[in-house]
mmCIF file of C-alpha atoms in Angstrom:
data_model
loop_
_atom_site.group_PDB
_atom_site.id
_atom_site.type_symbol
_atom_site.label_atom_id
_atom_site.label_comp_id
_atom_site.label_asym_id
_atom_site.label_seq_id
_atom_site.Cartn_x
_atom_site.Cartn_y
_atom_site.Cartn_z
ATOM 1 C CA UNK A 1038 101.240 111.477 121.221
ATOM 2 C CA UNK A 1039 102.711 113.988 119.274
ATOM 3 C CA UNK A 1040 101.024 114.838 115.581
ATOM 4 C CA UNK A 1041 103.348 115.197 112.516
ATOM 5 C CA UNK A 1042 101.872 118.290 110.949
ATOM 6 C CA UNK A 1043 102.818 120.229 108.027
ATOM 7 C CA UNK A 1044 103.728 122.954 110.729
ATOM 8 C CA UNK A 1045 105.968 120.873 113.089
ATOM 9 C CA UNK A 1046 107.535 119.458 110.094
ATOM 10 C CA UNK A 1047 108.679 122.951 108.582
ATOM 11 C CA UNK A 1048 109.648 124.131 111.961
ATOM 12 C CA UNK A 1049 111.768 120.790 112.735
ATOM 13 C CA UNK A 1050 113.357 121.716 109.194
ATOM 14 C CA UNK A 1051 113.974 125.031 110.150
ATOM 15 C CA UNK A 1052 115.548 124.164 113.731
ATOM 16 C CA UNK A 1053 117.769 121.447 112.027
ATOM 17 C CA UNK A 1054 119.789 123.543 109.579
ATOM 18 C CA UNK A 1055 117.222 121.904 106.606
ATOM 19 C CA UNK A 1056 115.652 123.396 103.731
ATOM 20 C CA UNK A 1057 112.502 125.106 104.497
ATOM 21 C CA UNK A 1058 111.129 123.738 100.795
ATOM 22 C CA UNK A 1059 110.213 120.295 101.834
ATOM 23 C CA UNK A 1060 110.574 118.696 98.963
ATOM 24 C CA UNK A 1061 114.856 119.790 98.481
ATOM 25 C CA UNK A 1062 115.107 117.902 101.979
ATOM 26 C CA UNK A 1063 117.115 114.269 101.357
ATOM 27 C CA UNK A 1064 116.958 113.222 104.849
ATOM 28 C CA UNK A 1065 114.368 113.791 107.215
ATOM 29 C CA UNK A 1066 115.088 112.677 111.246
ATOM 30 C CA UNK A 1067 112.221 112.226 113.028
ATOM 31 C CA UNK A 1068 113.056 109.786 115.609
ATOM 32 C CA UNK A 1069 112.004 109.553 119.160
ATOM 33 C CA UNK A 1070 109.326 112.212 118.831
ATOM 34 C CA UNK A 1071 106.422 110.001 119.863
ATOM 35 C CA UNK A 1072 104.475 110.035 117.030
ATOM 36 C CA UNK A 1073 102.007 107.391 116.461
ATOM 37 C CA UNK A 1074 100.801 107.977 112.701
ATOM 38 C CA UNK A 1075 103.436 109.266 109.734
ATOM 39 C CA UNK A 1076 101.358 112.449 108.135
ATOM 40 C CA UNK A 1077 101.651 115.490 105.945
ATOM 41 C CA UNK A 1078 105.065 113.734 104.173
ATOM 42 C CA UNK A 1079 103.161 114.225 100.711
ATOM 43 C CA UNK A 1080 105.420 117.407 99.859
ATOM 44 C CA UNK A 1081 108.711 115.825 100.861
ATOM 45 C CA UNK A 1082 109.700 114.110 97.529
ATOM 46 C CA UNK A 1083 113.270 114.312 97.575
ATOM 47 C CA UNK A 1084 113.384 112.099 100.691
ATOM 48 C CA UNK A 1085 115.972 109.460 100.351
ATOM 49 C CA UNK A 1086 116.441 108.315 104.231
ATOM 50 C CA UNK A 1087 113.746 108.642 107.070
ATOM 51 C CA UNK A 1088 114.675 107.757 110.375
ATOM 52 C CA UNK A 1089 111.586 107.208 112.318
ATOM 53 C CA UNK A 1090 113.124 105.089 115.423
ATOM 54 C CA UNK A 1091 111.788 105.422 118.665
ATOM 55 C CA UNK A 1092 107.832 106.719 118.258
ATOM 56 C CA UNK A 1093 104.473 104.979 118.650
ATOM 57 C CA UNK A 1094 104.034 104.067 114.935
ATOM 58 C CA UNK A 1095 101.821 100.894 114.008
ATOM 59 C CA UNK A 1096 102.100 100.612 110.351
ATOM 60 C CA UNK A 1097 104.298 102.303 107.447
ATOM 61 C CA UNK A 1098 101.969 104.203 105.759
ATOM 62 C CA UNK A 1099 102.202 107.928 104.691
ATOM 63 C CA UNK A 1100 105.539 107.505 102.314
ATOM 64 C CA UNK A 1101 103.696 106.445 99.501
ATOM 65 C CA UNK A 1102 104.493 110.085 97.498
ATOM 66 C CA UNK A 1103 108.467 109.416 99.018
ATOM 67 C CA UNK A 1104 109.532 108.118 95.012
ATOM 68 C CA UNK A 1105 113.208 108.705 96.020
ATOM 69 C CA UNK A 1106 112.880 107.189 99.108
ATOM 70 C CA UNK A 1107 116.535 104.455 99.922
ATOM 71 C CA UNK A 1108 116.894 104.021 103.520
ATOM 72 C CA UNK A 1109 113.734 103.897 105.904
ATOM 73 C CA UNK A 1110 114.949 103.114 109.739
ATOM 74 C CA UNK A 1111 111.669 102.491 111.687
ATOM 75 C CA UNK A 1112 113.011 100.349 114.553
ATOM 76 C CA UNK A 1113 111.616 100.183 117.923
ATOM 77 C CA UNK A 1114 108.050 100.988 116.943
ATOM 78 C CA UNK A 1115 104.751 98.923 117.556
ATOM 79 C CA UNK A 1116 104.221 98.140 113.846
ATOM 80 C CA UNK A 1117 102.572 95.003 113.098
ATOM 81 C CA UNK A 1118 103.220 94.486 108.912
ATOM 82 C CA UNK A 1119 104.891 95.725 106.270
ATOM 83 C CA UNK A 1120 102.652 97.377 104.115
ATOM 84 C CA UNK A 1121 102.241 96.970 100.076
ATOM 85 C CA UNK A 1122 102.099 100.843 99.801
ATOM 86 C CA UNK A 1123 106.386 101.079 100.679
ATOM 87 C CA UNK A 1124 108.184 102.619 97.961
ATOM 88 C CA UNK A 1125 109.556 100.322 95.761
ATOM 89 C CA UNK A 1126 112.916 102.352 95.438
ATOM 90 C CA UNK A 1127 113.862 101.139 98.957
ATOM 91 C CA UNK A 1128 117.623 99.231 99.418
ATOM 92 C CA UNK A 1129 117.000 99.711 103.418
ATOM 93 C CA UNK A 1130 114.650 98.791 105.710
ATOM 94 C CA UNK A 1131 115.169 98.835 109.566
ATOM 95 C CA UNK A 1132 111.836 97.639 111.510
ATOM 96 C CA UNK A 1133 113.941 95.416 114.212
ATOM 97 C CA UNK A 1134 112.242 95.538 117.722
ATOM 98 C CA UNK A 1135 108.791 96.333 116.270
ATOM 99 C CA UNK A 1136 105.500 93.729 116.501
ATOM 100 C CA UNK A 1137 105.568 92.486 112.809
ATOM 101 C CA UNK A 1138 104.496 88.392 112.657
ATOM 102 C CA UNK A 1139 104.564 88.025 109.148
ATOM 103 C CA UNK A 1140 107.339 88.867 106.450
ATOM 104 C CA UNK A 1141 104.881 89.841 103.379
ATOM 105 C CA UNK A 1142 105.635 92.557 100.454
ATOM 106 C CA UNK A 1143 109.059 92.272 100.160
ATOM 107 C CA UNK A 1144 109.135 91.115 97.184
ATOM 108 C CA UNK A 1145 107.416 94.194 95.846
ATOM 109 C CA UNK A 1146 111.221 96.018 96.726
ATOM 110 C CA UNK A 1147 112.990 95.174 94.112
ATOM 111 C CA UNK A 1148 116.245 96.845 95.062
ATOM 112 C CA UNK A 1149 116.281 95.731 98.752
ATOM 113 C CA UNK A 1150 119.424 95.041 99.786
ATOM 114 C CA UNK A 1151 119.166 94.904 103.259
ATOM 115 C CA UNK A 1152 116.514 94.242 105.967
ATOM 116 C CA UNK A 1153 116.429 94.276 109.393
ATOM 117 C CA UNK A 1154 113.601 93.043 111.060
#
């Protein structure tokens, strides 16, 4: 599996036309890169959509610092819950086609408008 490292980040910014200051970046695509753990996002406050579809993630954790964060699309993963630790500024949340069992924390997103699970 590939690692998300502060590197790989900056250079996927740099390829994609983004701004090499992470934390000017609003979006942040990161999809079917086979990552199994999200990493090194600390920097990137300005996030407000994350597409993480496609990798080898098992939970959600990692955004925590992601304040701004809207949309998170994390779809076709292996995650198993939704953690507590989401930001709370989330109106989006894709994890269809993942492993999750239990709906739990939602109610800690108070502006969630809509979830796909």
């Amino acid at each position: 599996m590939l690692e998300m490292t502060e590197e790989w980040l900056k250079a996927h910014c740099k390829k994609h036309g983004m701004y090499s200051t992470p934390s000017l970046n609003d979006k942040i695509f990161l999809h079917f890169q086979g990552f199994g753990r999200i990493q090194h996002l600390e920097e990137y406050t300005g996030l407000r959509s994350i597409f993480l579809e496609g990798n080898g993630l098992e939970d959600l954790f990692g955004l925590e610092r992601c304040k701004n964060l809207r949309c998170l699309y994390a779809q076709q993963n292996m995650i198993f819950a939704i953690p507590r630790t989401l930001p709370t500024s989330l109106s989006t949340l894709n994890v269809s086609n993942n492993n999750v069992r239990k709906l739990e924390n939602l109610g800690r997103l108070p502006v969630l408008q809509t979830l796909q699970v």
